[in-house]
GROMACS .gro file of C-alpha atoms in nm:
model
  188
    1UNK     CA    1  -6.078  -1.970  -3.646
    2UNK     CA    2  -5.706  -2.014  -3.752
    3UNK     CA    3  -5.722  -2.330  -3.985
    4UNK     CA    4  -5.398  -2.591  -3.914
    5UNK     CA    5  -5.155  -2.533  -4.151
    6UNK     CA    6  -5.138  -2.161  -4.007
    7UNK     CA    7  -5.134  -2.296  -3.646
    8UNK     CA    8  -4.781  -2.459  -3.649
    9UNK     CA    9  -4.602  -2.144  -3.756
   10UNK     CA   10  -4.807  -1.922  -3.543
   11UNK     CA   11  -4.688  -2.182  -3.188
   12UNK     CA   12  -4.313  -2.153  -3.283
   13UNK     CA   13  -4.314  -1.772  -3.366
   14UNK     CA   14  -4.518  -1.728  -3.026
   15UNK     CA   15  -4.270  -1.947  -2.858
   16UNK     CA   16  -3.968  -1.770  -3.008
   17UNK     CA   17  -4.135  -1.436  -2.860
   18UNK     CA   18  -4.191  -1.604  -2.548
   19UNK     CA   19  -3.834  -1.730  -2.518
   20UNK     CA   20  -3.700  -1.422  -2.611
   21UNK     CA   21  -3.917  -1.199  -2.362
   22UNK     CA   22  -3.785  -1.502  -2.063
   23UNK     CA   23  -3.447  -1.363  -2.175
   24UNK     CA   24  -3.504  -1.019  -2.172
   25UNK     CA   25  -3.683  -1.010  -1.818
   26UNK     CA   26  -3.384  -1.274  -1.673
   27UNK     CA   27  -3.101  -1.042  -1.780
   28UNK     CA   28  -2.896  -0.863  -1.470
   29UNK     CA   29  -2.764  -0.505  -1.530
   30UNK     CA   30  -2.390  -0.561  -1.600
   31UNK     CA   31  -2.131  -0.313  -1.423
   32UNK     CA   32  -1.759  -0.229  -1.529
   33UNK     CA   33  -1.526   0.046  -1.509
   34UNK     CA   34  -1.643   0.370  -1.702
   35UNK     CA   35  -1.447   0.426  -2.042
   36UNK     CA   36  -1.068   0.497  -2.009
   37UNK     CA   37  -1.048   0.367  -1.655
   38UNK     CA   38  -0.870   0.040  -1.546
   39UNK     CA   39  -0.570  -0.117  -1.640
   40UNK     CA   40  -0.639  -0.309  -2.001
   41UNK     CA   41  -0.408  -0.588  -2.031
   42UNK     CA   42  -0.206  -0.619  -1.666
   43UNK     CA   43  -0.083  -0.929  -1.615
   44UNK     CA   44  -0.284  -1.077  -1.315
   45UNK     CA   45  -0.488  -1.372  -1.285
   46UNK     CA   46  -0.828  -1.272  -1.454
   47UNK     CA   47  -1.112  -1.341  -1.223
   48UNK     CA   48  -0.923  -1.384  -0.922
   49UNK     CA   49  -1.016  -1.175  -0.606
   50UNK     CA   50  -0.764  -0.860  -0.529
   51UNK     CA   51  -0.502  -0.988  -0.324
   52UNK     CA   52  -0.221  -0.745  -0.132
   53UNK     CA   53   0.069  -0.833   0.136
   54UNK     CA   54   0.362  -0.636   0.273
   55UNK     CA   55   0.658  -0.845   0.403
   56UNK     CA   56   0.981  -0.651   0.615
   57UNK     CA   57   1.317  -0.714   0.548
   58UNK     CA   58   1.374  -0.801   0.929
   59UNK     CA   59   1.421  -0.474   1.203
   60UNK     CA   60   1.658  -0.252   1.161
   61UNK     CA   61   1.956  -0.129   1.394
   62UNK     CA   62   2.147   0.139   1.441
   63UNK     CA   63   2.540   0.089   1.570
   64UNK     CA   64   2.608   0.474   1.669
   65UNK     CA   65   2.962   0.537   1.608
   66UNK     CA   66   3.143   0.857   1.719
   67UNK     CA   67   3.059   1.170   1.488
   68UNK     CA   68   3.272   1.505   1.627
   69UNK     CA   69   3.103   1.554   2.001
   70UNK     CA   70   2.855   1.309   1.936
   71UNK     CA   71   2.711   0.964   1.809
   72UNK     CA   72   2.582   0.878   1.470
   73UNK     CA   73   2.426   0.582   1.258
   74UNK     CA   74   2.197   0.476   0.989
   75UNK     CA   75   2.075   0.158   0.849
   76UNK     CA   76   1.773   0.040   0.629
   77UNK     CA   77   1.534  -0.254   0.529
   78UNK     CA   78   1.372  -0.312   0.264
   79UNK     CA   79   0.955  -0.347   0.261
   80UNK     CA   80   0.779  -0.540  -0.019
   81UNK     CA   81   0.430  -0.522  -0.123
   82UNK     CA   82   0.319  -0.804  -0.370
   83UNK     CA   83  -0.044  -0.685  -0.502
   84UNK     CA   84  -0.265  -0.791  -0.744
   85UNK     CA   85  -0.467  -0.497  -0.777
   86UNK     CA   86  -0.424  -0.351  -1.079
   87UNK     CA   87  -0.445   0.022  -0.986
   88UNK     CA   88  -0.143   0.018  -0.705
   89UNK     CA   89  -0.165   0.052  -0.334
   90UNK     CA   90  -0.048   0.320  -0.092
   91UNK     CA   91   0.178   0.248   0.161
   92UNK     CA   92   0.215   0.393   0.529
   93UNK     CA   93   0.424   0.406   0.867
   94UNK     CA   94   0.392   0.559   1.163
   95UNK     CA   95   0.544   0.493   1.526
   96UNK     CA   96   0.282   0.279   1.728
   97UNK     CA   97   0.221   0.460   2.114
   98UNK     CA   98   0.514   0.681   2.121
   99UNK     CA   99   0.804   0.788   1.855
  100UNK     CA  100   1.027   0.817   2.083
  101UNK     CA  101   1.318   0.627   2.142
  102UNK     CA  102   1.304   0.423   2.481
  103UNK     CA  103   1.604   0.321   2.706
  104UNK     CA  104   1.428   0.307   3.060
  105UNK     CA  105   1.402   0.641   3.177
  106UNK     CA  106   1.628   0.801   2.882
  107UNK     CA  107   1.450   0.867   2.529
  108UNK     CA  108   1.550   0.986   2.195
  109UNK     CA  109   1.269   1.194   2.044
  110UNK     CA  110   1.196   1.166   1.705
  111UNK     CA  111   1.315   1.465   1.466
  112UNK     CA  112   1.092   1.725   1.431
  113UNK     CA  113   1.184   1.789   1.049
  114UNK     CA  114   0.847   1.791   0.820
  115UNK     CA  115   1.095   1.787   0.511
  116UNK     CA  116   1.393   1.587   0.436
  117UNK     CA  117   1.700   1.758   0.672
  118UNK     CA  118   1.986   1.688   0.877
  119UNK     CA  119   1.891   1.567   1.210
  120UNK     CA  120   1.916   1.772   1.524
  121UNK     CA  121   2.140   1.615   1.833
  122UNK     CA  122   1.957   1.363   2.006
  123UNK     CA  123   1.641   1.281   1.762
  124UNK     CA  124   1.613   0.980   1.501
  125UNK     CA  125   1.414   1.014   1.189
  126UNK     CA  126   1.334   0.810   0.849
  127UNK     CA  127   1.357   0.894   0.443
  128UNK     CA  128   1.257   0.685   0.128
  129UNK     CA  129   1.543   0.812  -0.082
  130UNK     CA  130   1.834   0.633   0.112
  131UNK     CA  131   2.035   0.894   0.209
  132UNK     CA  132   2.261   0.883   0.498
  133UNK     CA  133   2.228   1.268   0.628
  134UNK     CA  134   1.833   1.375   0.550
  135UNK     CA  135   1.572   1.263   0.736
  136UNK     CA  136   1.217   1.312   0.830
  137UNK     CA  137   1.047   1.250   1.140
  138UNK     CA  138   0.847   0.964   1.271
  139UNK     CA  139   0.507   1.069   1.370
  140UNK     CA  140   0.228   0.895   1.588
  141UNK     CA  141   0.010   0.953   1.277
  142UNK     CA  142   0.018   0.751   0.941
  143UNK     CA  143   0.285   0.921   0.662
  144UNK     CA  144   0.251   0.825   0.297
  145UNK     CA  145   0.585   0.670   0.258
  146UNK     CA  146   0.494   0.543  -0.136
  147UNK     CA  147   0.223   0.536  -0.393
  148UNK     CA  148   0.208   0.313  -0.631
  149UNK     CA  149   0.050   0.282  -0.963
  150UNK     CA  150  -0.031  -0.131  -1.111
  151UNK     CA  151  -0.012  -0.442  -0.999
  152UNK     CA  152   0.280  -0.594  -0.870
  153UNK     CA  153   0.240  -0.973  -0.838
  154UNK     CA  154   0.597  -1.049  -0.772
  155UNK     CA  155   0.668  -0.766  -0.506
  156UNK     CA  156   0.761  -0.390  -0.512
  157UNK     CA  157   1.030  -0.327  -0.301
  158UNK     CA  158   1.070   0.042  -0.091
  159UNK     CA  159   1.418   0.116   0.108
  160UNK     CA  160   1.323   0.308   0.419
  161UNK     CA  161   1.651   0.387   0.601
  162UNK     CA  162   1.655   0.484   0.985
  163UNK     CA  163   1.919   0.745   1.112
  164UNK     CA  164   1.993   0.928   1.476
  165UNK     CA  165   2.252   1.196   1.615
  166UNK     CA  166   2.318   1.110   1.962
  167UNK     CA  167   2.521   1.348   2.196
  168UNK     CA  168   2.790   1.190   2.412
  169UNK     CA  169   2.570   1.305   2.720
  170UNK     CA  170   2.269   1.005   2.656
  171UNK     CA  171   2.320   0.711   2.862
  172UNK     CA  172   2.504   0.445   2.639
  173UNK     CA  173   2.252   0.138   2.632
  174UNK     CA  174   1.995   0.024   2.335
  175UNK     CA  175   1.691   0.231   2.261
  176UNK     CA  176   1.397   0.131   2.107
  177UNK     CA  177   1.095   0.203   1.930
  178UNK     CA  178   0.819   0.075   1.667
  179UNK     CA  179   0.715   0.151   1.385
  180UNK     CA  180   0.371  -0.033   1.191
  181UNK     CA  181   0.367  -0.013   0.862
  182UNK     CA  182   0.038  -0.049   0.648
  183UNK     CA  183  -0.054  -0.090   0.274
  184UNK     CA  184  -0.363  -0.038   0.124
  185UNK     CA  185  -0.510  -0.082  -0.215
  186UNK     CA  186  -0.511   0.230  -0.410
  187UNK     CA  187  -0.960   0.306  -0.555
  188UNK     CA  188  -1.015   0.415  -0.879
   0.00000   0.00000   0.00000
């Protein structure tokens, strides 16, 4: 038998183990970004949930003025993403239904060019870099238009101009398409 002097020290070390071993068991397995990964210091609300929206700078329209034999014109807007995520997003357009250009019966067919050229009579395309004469074309599938590394809590602007080459035969009227534009946040 343990005489009662002992006993005293004996209850708090066995409660100290006890506590201890409540701790141990309670504990939850804590996850984070491997080494090296991650963005250490970015300057976004810490704790907050990832947030990401894309706003347009209105739609765009093209005034075709005469060109030699036939009709051209550009203009661009301006598409922000504000983002919170600290690794970037991606950013993507593509013509919803149909890229063609639509006046009734008469359409303008998006350019066939897979890299930045001059556009062939009667076809409209797009480009990131805002020039006037080089221009991809709009597809029915999603293009990457940017990617984008960090967070950008107050907005990251892209230019995406809009240019066609009309021929003095298409039937004078306005022609029309969409385009749907989507941003995603970028994994690590």
């Amino acid at each position: 038998m343990i005489s009662e002097p002992y006993l005293a020290p004996l209850r708090r070390v066995a409660g100290g183990l006890l506590a201890i071993g409540m701790i141990l068991i309670s504990q939850q397995p804590v996850l984070a970004s491997p080494f090296g990964q991650g963005v250490f210091g970015a300057d976004v609300p810490f704790g907050s949930v990832t947030s990401i929206t894309i706003s347009l700078g209105g739609d765009v329209s093209l005034a075709l003025q005469p060109d030699g034999p036939n009709f051209s014109g550009n203009n661009s807007h301006t598409v922000t993403v504000t983002s919170t995520d600290v690794v970037g997003y991606l950013l993507y357009a593509h013509s919803t239904g149909s890229s063609d250009m639509v006046n009734g019966s008469n359409i303008i067919p998006a350019s066939s060019n897979t890299v930045a050229g001059s556009l062939a009579v009667d076809s409209w395309g797009y480009n990131t870099t805002g020039s006037t004469t080089n221009f991809l074309g709009m597809k029915t599938t999603s293009a990457l238009l940017k990617d984008a590394n960090g967070p950008y809590k107050n907005g990251d602007g892209t230019a995406v101009t809009y240019g066609a080459l009309a021929s003095a035969s298409k039937a004078a009227g306005s022609y029309l398409t969409s385009v749907t534009y989507t941003v995603v946040a970028k994994n690590q």
